[in-house]
Amino acid sequence: MIFLENDYLRASFAAKGAELQSLKNKNNNAEYLWSGNPDYWGKFSPVLFPIVGGLKQNTYYYKNKAYLLPRHGFARDKNFELNQIGSTALVFSLKHDEETLKVYPFPFKLQLHYTLTGARLSCSYTVSNPAEDILLFSIGAHPAFATEVNADLAYTDYFLQFNKEESLTYHKIREDLVDHQTATIALSDRKLPLTHELFYDDALIFKTLKSDCISLRNDKNTRGIHFSFKNFPFFGIWSAKDADFVCLEPWQGVADGIDHNQQLEHKEGIIILGPGKQWTGSWGVECF
C-alpha cells in the first residue's frame, strides 16, 4: 500500500488501478471510504477508462474493425507506475502497451494526481495523446463512500444534498445499457434521502445535473463529506444491493444507449483528443 498523510487525514492507495482504498480522519479514526467487502462489492474507488459503463454486446467498432472491452474498460485492473510521492502528493501513470492496443488501438498516457490539503483529498486526471492521430476515450470516477450503520444510525438516516436547485431527472439502466426512459425525483431542500431500494434497478444516471458539489450527511451527527467535481458533464449515483455505501461518480461519457450503433466515434460523451493535446478533469472530497 502507498500512503499520504497530513494533520487531518490519512489516505491509502494500491498501485493496481491507482485506486484509493482508505480515507481516515486522524483525530477519531473514522473511515470515510467503503470497506470493499466482496460480499457486496469488492472495490473502493476504481478509475473508469477508456470507457464508462458497458458497451452494447461488449463490442465497439473503429475504422471498420470490432473490438471487445469489458464494462468500464481496463484501467482499474492495470498496475500503474508511481512517478512521484511526497507526504501529501503523488502521481500514478499508465501508458498503452501491447495488451491494451489489442483491445483499444490508441496510444495514450493517463495520470492520476492525488493531493491532501487540510481536510480535503483532491484527485485530478490528465489524459495525453502522444500519437499523430486522434485519441478517442471516456473517463470517470467511482469512489464509494461509507454510510456508517450501527445502533444509532440507519442507512435511511443519510441523505445527499445538492448545492444547486435540482429536478433530478435520471435515465434508467436496462441490461447495462442506458434506456431512453427517464424518471424524476422531487427534492425537498435540495436533499435526496438514501434508501437501499433506490438502487435496486442499478445506478441513477444524470445527464443534466446543475450541481457541482454534493454533500453526504446524516440526521444523527455532524460527520459527512462535500464532494465536488469539475469538467464532468455526466454523473452516476449507485450502491450495491443492500450495501452500506453510496458511490458518487462524475463521468465524461456513459454506457451505450440501447439503440447505439456501436461506432466509437458516435458514443455519447466520447472525447476526441487531437495529437499532442491533453484533457483534464478533477474531483475532491472534503471530510468533516
mmCIF file of C-alpha atoms in Angstrom:
data_model
loop_
_atom_site.group_PDB
_atom_site.id
_atom_site.type_symbol
_atom_site.label_atom_id
_atom_site.label_comp_id
_atom_site.label_asym_id
_atom_site.label_seq_id
_atom_site.Cartn_x
_atom_site.Cartn_y
_atom_site.Cartn_z
ATOM 1 C CA MET A 1 0.000 0.000 0.000
ATOM 2 C CA ILE A 2 1.014 3.619 -0.611
ATOM 3 C CA PHE A 3 0.105 6.325 1.894
ATOM 4 C CA LEU A 4 -0.479 10.065 2.028
ATOM 5 C CA GLU A 5 -0.840 11.826 5.355
ATOM 6 C CA ASN A 6 -1.213 15.281 6.852
ATOM 7 C CA ASP A 7 -2.502 16.637 10.175
ATOM 8 C CA TYR A 8 -6.124 15.773 9.323
ATOM 9 C CA LEU A 9 -6.299 12.771 7.002
ATOM 10 C CA ARG A 10 -4.536 9.534 6.149
ATOM 11 C CA ALA A 11 -5.175 8.039 2.719
ATOM 12 C CA SER A 12 -4.006 4.718 1.300
ATOM 13 C CA PHE A 13 -3.738 3.594 -2.295
ATOM 14 C CA ALA A 14 -2.955 0.495 -4.359
ATOM 15 C CA ALA A 15 -0.789 0.536 -7.474
ATOM 16 C CA LYS A 16 -3.352 -1.728 -9.144
ATOM 17 C CA GLY A 17 -5.826 0.637 -10.704
ATOM 18 C CA ALA A 18 -4.205 3.618 -8.892
ATOM 19 C CA GLU A 19 -7.102 3.032 -6.535
ATOM 20 C CA LEU A 20 -7.836 4.997 -3.386
ATOM 21 C CA GLN A 21 -8.662 2.344 -0.768
ATOM 22 C CA SER A 22 -8.938 4.196 2.531
ATOM 23 C CA LEU A 23 -9.512 7.748 3.731
ATOM 24 C CA LYS A 24 -9.413 8.203 7.501
ATOM 25 C CA ASN A 25 -9.860 11.068 9.915
ATOM 26 C CA LYS A 26 -6.726 11.025 12.081
ATOM 27 C CA ASN A 27 -8.455 12.625 15.057
ATOM 28 C CA ASN A 28 -11.126 9.966 15.567
ATOM 29 C CA ASN A 29 -10.011 7.209 13.120
ATOM 30 C CA ALA A 30 -13.339 7.462 11.282
ATOM 31 C CA GLU A 31 -13.236 5.848 7.821
ATOM 32 C CA TYR A 32 -14.873 7.805 5.004
ATOM 33 C CA LEU A 33 -14.418 5.190 2.293
ATOM 34 C CA TRP A 34 -16.283 1.929 1.764
ATOM 35 C CA SER A 35 -14.605 -1.177 3.198
ATOM 36 C CA GLY A 36 -14.528 -3.139 -0.072
ATOM 37 C CA ASN A 37 -16.480 -6.059 1.407
ATOM 38 C CA PRO A 38 -16.611 -8.551 -1.504
ATOM 39 C CA ASP A 39 -19.946 -9.926 -0.309
ATOM 40 C CA TYR A 40 -21.425 -6.727 -1.754
ATOM 41 C CA TRP A 41 -18.799 -5.046 -3.952
ATOM 42 C CA GLY A 42 -15.089 -5.711 -3.734
ATOM 43 C CA LYS A 43 -13.800 -2.367 -4.988
ATOM 44 C CA PHE A 44 -13.237 1.039 -3.376
ATOM 45 C CA SER A 45 -12.708 3.776 -5.955
ATOM 46 C CA PRO A 46 -11.892 2.432 -9.423
ATOM 47 C CA VAL A 47 -10.952 4.640 -12.351
ATOM 48 C CA LEU A 48 -13.113 4.100 -15.437
ATOM 49 C CA PHE A 49 -11.047 4.268 -18.652
ATOM 50 C CA PRO A 50 -11.099 4.219 -21.659
ATOM 51 C CA ILE A 51 -14.880 3.782 -21.482
ATOM 52 C CA VAL A 52 -17.533 4.463 -18.881
ATOM 53 C CA GLY A 53 -20.247 1.874 -18.377
ATOM 54 C CA GLY A 54 -20.986 -1.015 -20.686
ATOM 55 C CA LEU A 55 -20.787 -1.443 -24.440
ATOM 56 C CA LYS A 56 -23.577 -2.953 -26.445
ATOM 57 C CA GLN A 57 -22.622 -6.650 -26.707
ATOM 58 C CA ASN A 58 -19.298 -5.595 -25.071
ATOM 59 C CA THR A 59 -18.230 -4.504 -28.557
ATOM 60 C CA TYR A 60 -17.335 -1.276 -30.315
ATOM 61 C CA TYR A 61 -16.230 -0.590 -33.889
ATOM 62 C CA TYR A 62 -13.440 1.696 -35.035
ATOM 63 C CA LYS A 63 -12.276 2.004 -38.649
ATOM 64 C CA ASN A 64 -14.432 -0.990 -39.605
ATOM 65 C CA LYS A 65 -12.840 -3.281 -37.025
ATOM 66 C CA ALA A 66 -14.571 -4.792 -33.996
ATOM 67 C CA TYR A 67 -13.027 -4.618 -30.516
ATOM 68 C CA LEU A 68 -14.121 -6.136 -27.221
ATOM 69 C CA LEU A 69 -13.919 -4.205 -23.949
ATOM 70 C CA PRO A 70 -15.423 -5.073 -20.556
ATOM 71 C CA ARG A 71 -17.659 -2.695 -18.644
ATOM 72 C CA HIS A 72 -15.741 0.421 -17.505
ATOM 73 C CA GLY A 73 -12.636 -0.529 -19.512
ATOM 74 C CA PHE A 74 -9.293 -1.908 -18.376
ATOM 75 C CA ALA A 75 -7.510 0.785 -16.321
ATOM 76 C CA ARG A 76 -8.958 -0.382 -12.992
ATOM 77 C CA ASP A 77 -7.227 -3.760 -13.464
ATOM 78 C CA LYS A 78 -3.826 -2.481 -14.645
ATOM 79 C CA ASN A 79 -0.777 -1.818 -12.498
ATOM 80 C CA PHE A 80 0.111 1.876 -12.581
ATOM 81 C CA GLU A 81 3.594 3.306 -12.248
ATOM 82 C CA LEU A 82 4.186 5.515 -9.225
ATOM 83 C CA ASN A 83 6.011 8.508 -10.678
ATOM 84 C CA GLN A 84 6.230 10.807 -7.689
ATOM 85 C CA ILE A 85 5.494 10.629 -3.997
ATOM 86 C CA GLY A 86 5.728 13.054 -1.112
ATOM 87 C CA SER A 87 3.985 13.162 2.217
ATOM 88 C CA THR A 88 0.877 14.826 0.769
ATOM 89 C CA ALA A 89 1.000 14.286 -3.019
ATOM 90 C CA LEU A 90 1.590 11.526 -5.557
ATOM 91 C CA VAL A 91 1.129 10.784 -9.226
ATOM 92 C CA PHE A 92 0.197 7.458 -10.838
ATOM 93 C CA SER A 93 0.774 6.864 -14.563
ATOM 94 C CA LEU A 94 -0.473 4.329 -17.082
ATOM 95 C CA LYS A 95 0.578 4.069 -20.742
ATOM 96 C CA HIS A 96 -0.574 1.952 -23.647
ATOM 97 C CA ASP A 97 1.144 -1.386 -24.136
ATOM 98 C CA GLU A 98 0.862 -4.434 -26.366
ATOM 99 C CA GLU A 99 -2.124 -5.762 -24.418
ATOM 100 C CA THR A 100 -4.107 -2.514 -24.439
ATOM 101 C CA LEU A 101 -3.507 -1.955 -28.146
ATOM 102 C CA LYS A 102 -5.167 -5.295 -28.931
ATOM 103 C CA VAL A 103 -8.484 -4.091 -27.468
ATOM 104 C CA TYR A 104 -8.052 -0.318 -27.756
ATOM 105 C CA PRO A 105 -5.948 0.826 -30.744
ATOM 106 C CA PHE A 106 -4.848 4.170 -29.335
ATOM 107 C CA PRO A 107 -1.564 5.278 -27.771
ATOM 108 C CA PHE A 108 -2.285 7.201 -24.557
ATOM 109 C CA LYS A 109 -0.886 8.366 -21.252
ATOM 110 C CA LEU A 110 -3.178 8.532 -18.216
ATOM 111 C CA GLN A 111 -2.114 10.233 -14.982
ATOM 112 C CA LEU A 112 -3.909 10.412 -11.648
ATOM 113 C CA HIS A 113 -2.746 13.150 -9.288
ATOM 114 C CA TYR A 114 -3.755 12.782 -5.619
ATOM 115 C CA THR A 115 -3.181 15.609 -3.139
ATOM 116 C CA LEU A 116 -4.054 16.173 0.522
ATOM 117 C CA THR A 117 -4.744 19.760 1.552
ATOM 118 C CA GLY A 118 -6.126 20.184 5.052
ATOM 119 C CA ALA A 119 -9.228 18.004 5.352
ATOM 120 C CA ARG A 120 -9.566 17.629 1.567
ATOM 121 C CA LEU A 121 -8.352 14.935 -0.811
ATOM 122 C CA SER A 122 -8.171 16.031 -4.443
ATOM 123 C CA CYS A 123 -7.899 13.766 -7.480
ATOM 124 C CA SER A 124 -7.214 15.072 -10.963
ATOM 125 C CA TYR A 125 -6.973 13.114 -14.196
ATOM 126 C CA THR A 126 -4.769 14.043 -17.137
ATOM 127 C CA VAL A 127 -5.106 12.170 -20.428
ATOM 128 C CA SER A 128 -2.441 12.884 -23.051
ATOM 129 C CA ASN A 129 -2.348 11.915 -26.709
ATOM 130 C CA PRO A 130 1.249 11.108 -27.774
ATOM 131 C CA ALA A 131 0.214 9.922 -31.249
ATOM 132 C CA GLU A 132 -0.110 11.617 -34.629
ATOM 133 C CA ASP A 133 -3.766 10.609 -34.914
ATOM 134 C CA ILE A 134 -6.785 11.405 -32.728
ATOM 135 C CA LEU A 135 -7.409 9.701 -29.384
ATOM 136 C CA LEU A 136 -10.984 8.666 -28.521
ATOM 137 C CA PHE A 137 -11.802 7.986 -24.876
ATOM 138 C CA SER A 138 -14.157 8.388 -21.956
ATOM 139 C CA ILE A 139 -13.163 8.559 -18.300
ATOM 140 C CA GLY A 140 -14.900 8.559 -14.954
ATOM 141 C CA ALA A 141 -14.560 8.240 -11.201
ATOM 142 C CA HIS A 142 -16.310 5.674 -8.991
ATOM 143 C CA PRO A 143 -15.490 6.413 -5.308
ATOM 144 C CA ALA A 144 -17.652 4.615 -2.742
ATOM 145 C CA PHE A 145 -18.279 6.487 0.499
ATOM 146 C CA ALA A 146 -19.183 4.690 3.704
ATOM 147 C CA THR A 147 -22.508 5.155 5.441
ATOM 148 C CA GLU A 148 -21.849 4.021 8.977
ATOM 149 C CA VAL A 149 -24.722 1.877 10.229
ATOM 150 C CA ASN A 150 -24.925 0.988 13.932
ATOM 151 C CA ALA A 151 -27.339 1.032 16.851
ATOM 152 C CA ASP A 152 -27.799 4.779 16.410
ATOM 153 C CA LEU A 153 -27.549 5.130 12.636
ATOM 154 C CA ALA A 154 -29.520 3.528 9.792
ATOM 155 C CA TYR A 155 -28.877 3.831 6.069
ATOM 156 C CA THR A 156 -32.095 5.820 5.817
ATOM 157 C CA ASP A 157 -30.673 8.463 8.176
ATOM 158 C CA TYR A 158 -28.341 9.533 5.344
ATOM 159 C CA PHE A 159 -29.090 11.942 2.543
ATOM 160 C CA LEU A 160 -27.357 13.649 -0.366
ATOM 161 C CA GLN A 161 -27.640 17.417 -0.537
ATOM 162 C CA PHE A 162 -27.047 19.221 -3.834
ATOM 163 C CA ASN A 163 -25.527 22.693 -3.926
ATOM 164 C CA LYS A 164 -27.949 23.926 -6.603
ATOM 165 C CA GLU A 165 -31.683 23.635 -7.092
ATOM 166 C CA GLU A 166 -32.349 20.400 -8.940
ATOM 167 C CA SER A 167 -35.164 18.470 -10.514
ATOM 168 C CA LEU A 168 -33.433 15.097 -10.515
ATOM 169 C CA THR A 169 -34.269 13.559 -13.872
ATOM 170 C CA TYR A 170 -32.338 10.367 -14.406
ATOM 171 C CA HIS A 171 -32.018 7.719 -17.087
ATOM 172 C CA LYS A 172 -32.710 4.118 -16.249
ATOM 173 C CA ILE A 173 -30.373 1.213 -16.942
ATOM 174 C CA ARG A 174 -31.603 -1.816 -18.861
ATOM 175 C CA GLU A 175 -29.194 -4.772 -19.131
ATOM 176 C CA ASP A 176 -26.191 -2.462 -18.514
ATOM 177 C CA LEU A 177 -27.273 -0.024 -21.259
ATOM 178 C CA VAL A 178 -28.857 3.416 -20.954
ATOM 179 C CA ASP A 179 -32.570 3.454 -21.675
ATOM 180 C CA HIS A 180 -34.369 6.404 -23.217
ATOM 181 C CA GLN A 181 -36.890 6.141 -20.398
ATOM 182 C CA THR A 182 -36.386 8.662 -17.611
ATOM 183 C CA ALA A 183 -37.821 9.315 -14.179
ATOM 184 C CA THR A 184 -37.722 12.367 -11.949
ATOM 185 C CA ILE A 185 -37.179 12.583 -8.193
ATOM 186 C CA ALA A 186 -38.634 15.611 -6.436
ATOM 187 C CA LEU A 187 -36.323 17.082 -3.800
ATOM 188 C CA SER A 188 -37.113 18.966 -0.619
ATOM 189 C CA ASP A 189 -34.464 21.487 0.469
ATOM 190 C CA ARG A 190 -32.180 20.028 -2.280
ATOM 191 C CA LYS A 191 -31.983 16.733 -0.343
ATOM 192 C CA LEU A 192 -32.160 13.182 -1.704
ATOM 193 C CA PRO A 193 -32.887 10.709 1.146
ATOM 194 C CA LEU A 194 -30.982 7.438 0.768
ATOM 195 C CA THR A 195 -32.735 4.090 0.722
ATOM 196 C CA HIS A 196 -31.416 0.735 -0.426
ATOM 197 C CA GLU A 197 -34.388 0.391 -2.770
ATOM 198 C CA LEU A 198 -33.269 3.487 -4.670
ATOM 199 C CA PHE A 199 -30.535 1.395 -6.347
ATOM 200 C CA TYR A 200 -32.318 -1.920 -6.853
ATOM 201 C CA ASP A 201 -32.544 -1.209 -10.615
ATOM 202 C CA ASP A 202 -28.857 -0.202 -10.908
ATOM 203 C CA ALA A 203 -27.339 3.289 -10.957
ATOM 204 C CA LEU A 204 -29.151 6.574 -11.395
ATOM 205 C CA ILE A 205 -27.660 8.257 -14.491
ATOM 206 C CA PHE A 206 -27.831 12.050 -14.747
ATOM 207 C CA LYS A 207 -27.120 13.948 -17.964
ATOM 208 C CA THR A 208 -28.385 17.402 -16.954
ATOM 209 C CA LEU A 209 -27.183 17.850 -13.384
ATOM 210 C CA LYS A 210 -26.698 21.500 -12.400
ATOM 211 C CA SER A 211 -24.819 20.935 -9.143
ATOM 212 C CA ASP A 212 -21.041 20.654 -8.973
ATOM 213 C CA CYS A 213 -20.903 19.758 -5.269
ATOM 214 C CA ILE A 214 -22.882 17.056 -3.472
ATOM 215 C CA SER A 215 -22.730 16.528 0.284
ATOM 216 C CA LEU A 216 -23.243 13.225 2.066
ATOM 217 C CA ARG A 217 -24.692 13.826 5.539
ATOM 218 C CA ASN A 218 -26.984 12.221 8.089
ATOM 219 C CA ASP A 219 -29.642 13.309 10.560
ATOM 220 C CA LYS A 220 -27.926 11.963 13.681
ATOM 221 C CA ASN A 221 -24.441 13.532 13.782
ATOM 222 C CA THR A 222 -22.291 16.177 12.100
ATOM 223 C CA ARG A 223 -19.976 13.820 10.207
ATOM 224 C CA GLY A 224 -20.032 13.925 6.419
ATOM 225 C CA ILE A 225 -18.343 14.950 3.181
ATOM 226 C CA HIS A 226 -18.571 17.605 0.489
ATOM 227 C CA PHE A 227 -17.860 16.024 -2.912
ATOM 228 C CA SER A 228 -17.063 18.448 -5.730
ATOM 229 C CA PHE A 229 -16.129 17.843 -9.368
ATOM 230 C CA LYS A 230 -15.076 19.761 -12.484
ATOM 231 C CA ASN A 231 -15.245 19.035 -16.224
ATOM 232 C CA PHE A 232 -17.531 16.012 -15.894
ATOM 233 C CA PRO A 233 -20.910 16.597 -17.607
ATOM 234 C CA PHE A 234 -22.456 13.245 -16.597
ATOM 235 C CA PHE A 235 -22.986 11.845 -13.119
ATOM 236 C CA GLY A 236 -23.922 8.483 -11.618
ATOM 237 C CA ILE A 237 -25.141 7.614 -8.130
ATOM 238 C CA TRP A 238 -25.074 3.944 -7.171
ATOM 239 C CA SER A 239 -24.826 1.373 -4.420
ATOM 240 C CA ALA A 240 -24.687 -2.416 -4.438
ATOM 241 C CA LYS A 241 -27.867 -4.088 -3.277
ATOM 242 C CA ASP A 242 -28.396 -3.512 0.466
ATOM 243 C CA ALA A 243 -24.789 -2.337 0.963
ATOM 244 C CA ASP A 244 -23.936 0.480 3.355
ATOM 245 C CA PHE A 245 -22.241 2.882 0.952
ATOM 246 C CA VAL A 246 -23.034 5.276 -1.843
ATOM 247 C CA CYS A 247 -20.934 5.908 -4.950
ATOM 248 C CA LEU A 248 -20.688 9.464 -6.262
ATOM 249 C CA GLU A 249 -19.490 9.170 -9.851
ATOM 250 C CA PRO A 250 -18.535 12.106 -12.098
ATOM 251 C CA TRP A 251 -18.205 10.919 -15.680
ATOM 252 C CA GLN A 252 -17.120 12.095 -19.089
ATOM 253 C CA GLY A 253 -19.220 9.603 -21.038
ATOM 254 C CA VAL A 254 -21.872 6.996 -20.250
ATOM 255 C CA ALA A 255 -22.784 3.434 -21.128
ATOM 256 C CA ASP A 256 -24.067 2.769 -24.643
ATOM 257 C CA GLY A 257 -27.676 3.564 -25.310
ATOM 258 C CA ILE A 258 -29.957 0.632 -26.036
ATOM 259 C CA ASP A 259 -30.073 1.571 -29.755
ATOM 260 C CA HIS A 260 -26.461 2.711 -30.159
ATOM 261 C CA ASN A 261 -24.749 1.882 -33.469
ATOM 262 C CA GLN A 262 -21.574 0.765 -31.601
ATOM 263 C CA GLN A 263 -19.341 3.144 -33.553
ATOM 264 C CA LEU A 264 -16.812 4.554 -31.071
ATOM 265 C CA GLU A 265 -16.852 7.999 -32.724
ATOM 266 C CA HIS A 266 -20.613 8.207 -32.070
ATOM 267 C CA LYS A 267 -20.507 7.112 -28.424
ATOM 268 C CA GLU A 268 -22.226 9.620 -26.152
ATOM 269 C CA GLY A 269 -19.734 11.743 -24.220
ATOM 270 C CA ILE A 270 -16.698 10.432 -26.106
ATOM 271 C CA ILE A 271 -13.745 12.836 -26.075
ATOM 272 C CA ILE A 272 -11.884 13.391 -29.337
ATOM 273 C CA LEU A 273 -8.370 14.476 -28.404
ATOM 274 C CA GLY A 274 -6.051 15.776 -31.086
ATOM 275 C CA PRO A 275 -2.363 14.845 -31.469
ATOM 276 C CA GLY A 276 -0.218 16.251 -28.673
ATOM 277 C CA LYS A 277 -3.268 17.502 -26.736
ATOM 278 C CA GLN A 278 -4.277 16.934 -23.105
ATOM 279 C CA TRP A 279 -7.584 16.657 -21.272
ATOM 280 C CA THR A 280 -8.023 17.238 -17.533
ATOM 281 C CA GLY A 281 -10.850 16.741 -15.059
ATOM 282 C CA SER A 282 -10.949 16.594 -11.285
ATOM 283 C CA TRP A 283 -12.892 15.741 -8.173
ATOM 284 C CA GLY A 284 -12.302 16.369 -4.499
ATOM 285 C CA VAL A 285 -13.717 15.270 -1.172
ATOM 286 C CA GLU A 286 -13.697 17.494 1.911
ATOM 287 C CA CYS A 287 -14.168 15.470 5.105
ATOM 288 C CA PHE A 288 -15.805 16.752 8.264
#
